Short mmCIF file of C-alpha atoms in Angstrom, two decimals:
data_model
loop_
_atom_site.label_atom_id
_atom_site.label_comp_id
_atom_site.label_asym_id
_atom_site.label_seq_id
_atom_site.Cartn_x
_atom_site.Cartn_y
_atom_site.Cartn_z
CA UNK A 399 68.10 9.64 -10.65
CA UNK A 400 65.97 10.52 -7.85
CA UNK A 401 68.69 11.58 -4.47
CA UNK A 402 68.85 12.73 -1.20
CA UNK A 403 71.26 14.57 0.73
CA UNK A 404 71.19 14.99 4.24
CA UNK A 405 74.00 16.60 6.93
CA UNK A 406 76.24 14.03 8.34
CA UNK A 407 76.69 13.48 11.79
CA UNK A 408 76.58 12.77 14.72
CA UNK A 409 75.13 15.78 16.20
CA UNK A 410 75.03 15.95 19.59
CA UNK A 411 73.16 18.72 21.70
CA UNK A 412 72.22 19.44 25.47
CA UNK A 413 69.03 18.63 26.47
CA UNK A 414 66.71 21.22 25.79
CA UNK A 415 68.52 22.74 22.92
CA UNK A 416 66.92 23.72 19.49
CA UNK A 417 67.48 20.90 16.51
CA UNK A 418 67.84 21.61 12.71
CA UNK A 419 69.03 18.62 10.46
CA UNK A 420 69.16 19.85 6.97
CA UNK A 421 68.27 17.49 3.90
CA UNK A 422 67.96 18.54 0.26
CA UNK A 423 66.80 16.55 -2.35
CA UNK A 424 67.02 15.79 -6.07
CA UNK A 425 64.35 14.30 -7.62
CA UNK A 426 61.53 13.52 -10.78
CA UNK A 427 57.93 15.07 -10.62
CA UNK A 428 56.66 15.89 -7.24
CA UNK A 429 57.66 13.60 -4.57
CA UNK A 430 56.31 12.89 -1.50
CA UNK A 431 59.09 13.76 1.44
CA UNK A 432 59.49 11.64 4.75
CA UNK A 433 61.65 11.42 7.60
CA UNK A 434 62.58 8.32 9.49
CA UNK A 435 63.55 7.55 12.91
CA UNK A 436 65.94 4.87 14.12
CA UNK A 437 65.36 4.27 17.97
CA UNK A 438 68.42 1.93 19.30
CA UNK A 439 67.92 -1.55 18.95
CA UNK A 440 64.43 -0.40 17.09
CA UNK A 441 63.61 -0.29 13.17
CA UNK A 442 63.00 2.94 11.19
CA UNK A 443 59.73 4.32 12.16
CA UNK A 444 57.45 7.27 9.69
CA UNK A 445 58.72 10.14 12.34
CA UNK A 446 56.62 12.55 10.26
CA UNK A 447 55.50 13.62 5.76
CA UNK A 448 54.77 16.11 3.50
CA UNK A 449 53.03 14.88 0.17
CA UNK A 450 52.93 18.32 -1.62
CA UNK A 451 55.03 21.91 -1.55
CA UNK A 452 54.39 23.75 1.06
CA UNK A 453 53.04 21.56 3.00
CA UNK A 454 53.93 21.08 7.09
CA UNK A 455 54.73 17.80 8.57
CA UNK A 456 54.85 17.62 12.20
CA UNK A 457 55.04 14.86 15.09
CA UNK A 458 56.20 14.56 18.67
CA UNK A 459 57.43 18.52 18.36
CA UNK A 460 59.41 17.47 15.68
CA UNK A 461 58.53 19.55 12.00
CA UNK A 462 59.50 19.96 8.73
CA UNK A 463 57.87 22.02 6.02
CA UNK A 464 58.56 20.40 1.92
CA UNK A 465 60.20 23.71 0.43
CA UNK A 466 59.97 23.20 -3.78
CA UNK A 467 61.98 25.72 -4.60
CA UNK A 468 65.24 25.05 -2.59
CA UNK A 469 64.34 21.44 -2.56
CA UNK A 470 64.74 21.01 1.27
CA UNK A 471 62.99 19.25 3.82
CA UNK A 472 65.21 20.13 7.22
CA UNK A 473 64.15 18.58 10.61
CA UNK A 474 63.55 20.87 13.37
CA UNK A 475 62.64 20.70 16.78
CA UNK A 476 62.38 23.74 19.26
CA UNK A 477 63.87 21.96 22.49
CA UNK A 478 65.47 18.48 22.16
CA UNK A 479 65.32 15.62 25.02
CA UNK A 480 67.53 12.53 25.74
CA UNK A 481 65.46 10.54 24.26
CA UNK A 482 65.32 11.85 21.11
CA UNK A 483 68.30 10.34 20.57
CA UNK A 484 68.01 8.52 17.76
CA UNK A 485 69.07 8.54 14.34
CA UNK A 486 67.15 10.25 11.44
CA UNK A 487 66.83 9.63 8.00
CA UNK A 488 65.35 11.94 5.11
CA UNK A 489 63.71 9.89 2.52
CA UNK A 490 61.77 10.33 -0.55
CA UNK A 491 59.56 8.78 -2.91
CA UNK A 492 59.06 9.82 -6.43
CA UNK A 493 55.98 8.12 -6.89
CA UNK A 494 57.08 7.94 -10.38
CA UNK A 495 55.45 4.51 -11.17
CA UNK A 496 57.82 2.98 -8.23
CA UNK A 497 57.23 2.33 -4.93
CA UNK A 498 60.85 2.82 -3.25
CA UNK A 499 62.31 4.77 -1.07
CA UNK A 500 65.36 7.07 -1.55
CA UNK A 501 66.90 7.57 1.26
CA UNK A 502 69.54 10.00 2.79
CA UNK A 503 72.88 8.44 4.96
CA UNK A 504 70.95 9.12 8.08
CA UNK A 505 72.60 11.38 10.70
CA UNK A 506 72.98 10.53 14.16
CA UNK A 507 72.11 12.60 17.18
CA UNK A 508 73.31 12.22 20.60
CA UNK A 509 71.25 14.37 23.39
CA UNK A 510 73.04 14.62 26.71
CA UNK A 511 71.74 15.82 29.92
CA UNK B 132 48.85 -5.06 15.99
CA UNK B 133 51.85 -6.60 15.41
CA UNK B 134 54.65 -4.93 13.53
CA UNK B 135 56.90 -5.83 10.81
CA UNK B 136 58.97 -8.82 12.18
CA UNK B 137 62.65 -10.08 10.72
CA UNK B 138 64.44 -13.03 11.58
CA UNK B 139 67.12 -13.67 12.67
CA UNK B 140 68.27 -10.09 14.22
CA UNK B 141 71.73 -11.18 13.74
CA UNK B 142 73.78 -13.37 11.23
CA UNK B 143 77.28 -14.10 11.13
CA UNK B 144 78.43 -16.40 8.53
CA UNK B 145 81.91 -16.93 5.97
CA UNK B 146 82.30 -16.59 2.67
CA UNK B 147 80.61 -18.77 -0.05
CA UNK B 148 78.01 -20.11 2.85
CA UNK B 149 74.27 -19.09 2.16
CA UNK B 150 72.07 -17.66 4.63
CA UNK B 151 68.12 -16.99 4.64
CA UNK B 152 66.42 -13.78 5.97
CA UNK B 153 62.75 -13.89 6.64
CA UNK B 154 60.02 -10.62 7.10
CA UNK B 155 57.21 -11.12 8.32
CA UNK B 156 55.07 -8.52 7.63
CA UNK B 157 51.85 -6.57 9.02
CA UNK B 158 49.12 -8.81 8.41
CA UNK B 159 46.88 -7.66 5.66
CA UNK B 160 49.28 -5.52 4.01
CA UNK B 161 49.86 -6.79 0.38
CA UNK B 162 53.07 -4.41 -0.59
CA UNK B 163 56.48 -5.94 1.17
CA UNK B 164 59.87 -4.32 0.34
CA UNK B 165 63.60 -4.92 1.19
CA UNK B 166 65.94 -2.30 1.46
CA UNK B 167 69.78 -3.22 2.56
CA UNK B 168 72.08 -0.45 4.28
CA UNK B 169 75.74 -1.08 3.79
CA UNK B 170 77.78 0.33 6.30
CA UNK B 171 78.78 3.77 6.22
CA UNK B 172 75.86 4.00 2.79
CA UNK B 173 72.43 4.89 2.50
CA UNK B 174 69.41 2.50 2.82
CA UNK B 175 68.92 1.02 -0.77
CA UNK B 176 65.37 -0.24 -2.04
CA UNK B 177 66.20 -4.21 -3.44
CA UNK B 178 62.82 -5.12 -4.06
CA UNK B 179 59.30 -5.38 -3.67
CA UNK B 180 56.20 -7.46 -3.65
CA UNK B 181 52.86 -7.00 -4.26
CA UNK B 182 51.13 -10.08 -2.90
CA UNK B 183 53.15 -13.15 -3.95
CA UNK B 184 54.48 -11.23 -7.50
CA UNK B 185 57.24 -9.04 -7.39
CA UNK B 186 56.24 -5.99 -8.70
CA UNK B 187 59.93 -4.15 -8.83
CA UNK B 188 63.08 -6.48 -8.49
CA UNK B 189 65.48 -3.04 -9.79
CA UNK B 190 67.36 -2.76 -6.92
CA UNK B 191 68.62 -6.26 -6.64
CA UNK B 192 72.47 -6.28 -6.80
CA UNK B 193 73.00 -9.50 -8.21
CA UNK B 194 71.57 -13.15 -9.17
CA UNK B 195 73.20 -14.23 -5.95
CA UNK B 196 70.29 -12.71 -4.42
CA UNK B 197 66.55 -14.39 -4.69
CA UNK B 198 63.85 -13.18 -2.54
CA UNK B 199 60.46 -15.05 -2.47
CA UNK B 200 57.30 -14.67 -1.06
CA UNK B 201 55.31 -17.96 -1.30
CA UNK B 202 51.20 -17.70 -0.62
CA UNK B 203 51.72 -13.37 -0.12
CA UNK B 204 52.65 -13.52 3.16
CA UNK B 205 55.83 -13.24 4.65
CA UNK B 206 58.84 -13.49 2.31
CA UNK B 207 62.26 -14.60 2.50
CA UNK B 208 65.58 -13.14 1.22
CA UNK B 209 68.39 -15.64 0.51
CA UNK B 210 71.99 -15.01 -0.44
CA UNK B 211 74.01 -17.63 -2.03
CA UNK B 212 76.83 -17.76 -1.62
CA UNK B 213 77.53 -14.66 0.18
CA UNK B 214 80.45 -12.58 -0.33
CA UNK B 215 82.22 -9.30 2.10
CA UNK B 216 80.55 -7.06 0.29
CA UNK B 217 77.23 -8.31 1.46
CA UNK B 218 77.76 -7.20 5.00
CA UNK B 219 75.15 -5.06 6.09
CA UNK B 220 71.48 -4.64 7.67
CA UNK B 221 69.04 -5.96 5.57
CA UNK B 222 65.14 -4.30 6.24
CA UNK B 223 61.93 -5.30 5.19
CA UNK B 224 58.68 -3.21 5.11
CA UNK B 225 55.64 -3.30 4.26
CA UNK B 226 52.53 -1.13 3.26
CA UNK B 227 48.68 -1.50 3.10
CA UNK B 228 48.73 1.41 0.22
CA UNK B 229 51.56 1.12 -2.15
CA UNK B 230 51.86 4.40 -3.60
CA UNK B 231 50.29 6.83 -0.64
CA UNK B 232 50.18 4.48 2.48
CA UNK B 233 53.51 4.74 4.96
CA UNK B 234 56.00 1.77 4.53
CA UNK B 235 56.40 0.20 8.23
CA UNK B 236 59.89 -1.08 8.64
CA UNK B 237 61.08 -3.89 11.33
CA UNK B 238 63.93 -3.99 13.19
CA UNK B 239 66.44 -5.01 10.28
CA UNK B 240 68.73 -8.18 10.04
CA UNK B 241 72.48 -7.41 10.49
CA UNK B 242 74.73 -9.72 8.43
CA UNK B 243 78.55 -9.68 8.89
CA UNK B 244 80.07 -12.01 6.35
CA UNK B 245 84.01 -13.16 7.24
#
């Protein structure tokens, strides 16, 4: 079945430092690739996508580019801030005749000042 | 616009008791999921509704479980009776487009059975 795997946590980086979280992915067909933001206290909110290979998803300085053939979709941001502090979840959907979600553990990060 | 809405945000209850989670979701959008993270896990899909119908009920761990959505607009997710393992934060979402729109999630119930 469809999976995703994503690099547990919690990361925690200085304010203004550069940001990779790495997620692979196992899956059916082509999927469409997501990530997810958790905001404290918050629900998950569509951070950024990527509906076909090669493509580059991008949002709030945050991107990620859907890479077919090593099956990633990592996170990156150039320069972090506090509140980016959050945690972030790599999800998928197969579009396989469902309509779910597969989602990764989620990995925390902590920027400090 | 209002979001995605869940009530209540918290829910503390002991074993074999039954509690109710409601989603309310963005008005006009006819696709309505749960998902449920247990602790530690990944978000799992449970189910999901298109209008009043449920269109994909795969993910549902048990017949303990029954989630309705009277009239296709917000829906309810009761457990009965509840058991440990059921601790967790339950989410709903919903979507105007099923297959291409964005899901919008709300804030998430968290359930702690004793």
């Amino acid at each position: 079945g469809d999976s995703v795997t994503q690099m547990e946590g919690p990361v925690t980086l200085s304010e203004e430092a550069c940001l990779t979280i790495n997620c692979t992915y196992t899956a059916t067909g082509y999927p469409s690739l997501f990530w997810y933001v958790q905001y404290p206290g918050e629900g998950l909110q569509l951070l950024l996508k990527a509906t076909k290979a090669d493509d580059k998803g991008s949002n709030k300085g945050f991107e990620a580019t859907y890479r077919k053939e090593t099956t990633s979709f990592h996170l990156e941001k150039g320069s972090v801030q506090v509140s980016d502090s959050a945690v972030y979840f790599c999800a998928l959907h197969s579009g396989a005749g469902s309509y779910q979600l597969t989602f990764g553990k989620g990995t925390k990060l902590s920027v400090i000042p | 616009e209002a979001g995605v809405t869940q009530f209540p945000s918290h829910s503390v209850i002991e074993k074999g008791q039954t509690v109710t989670l409601r989603c309310d979701p963005i008005s006009g959008h006819d696709n309505l999921y749960w998902y449920r993270r247990v602790m530690g896990k990944e978000i799992k899909f449970l189910l999901h509704f298109v209008k009043e119908s449920k269109q994909d009920e795969s993910g549902m761990p048990n017949n303990r479980f029954l989630a309705e959505r009277t009239g296709g607009t917000y829906s309810t997710l009761k457990v009965q009776p509840a058991e440990l393992e059921d601790s967790g934060v339950y989410f709903c979402a919903s979507s105007q487009d099923g297959l291409a729109g964005p899901q919008y999630f709300g804030p998430g119930t968290r359930l702690l059975v004793l």
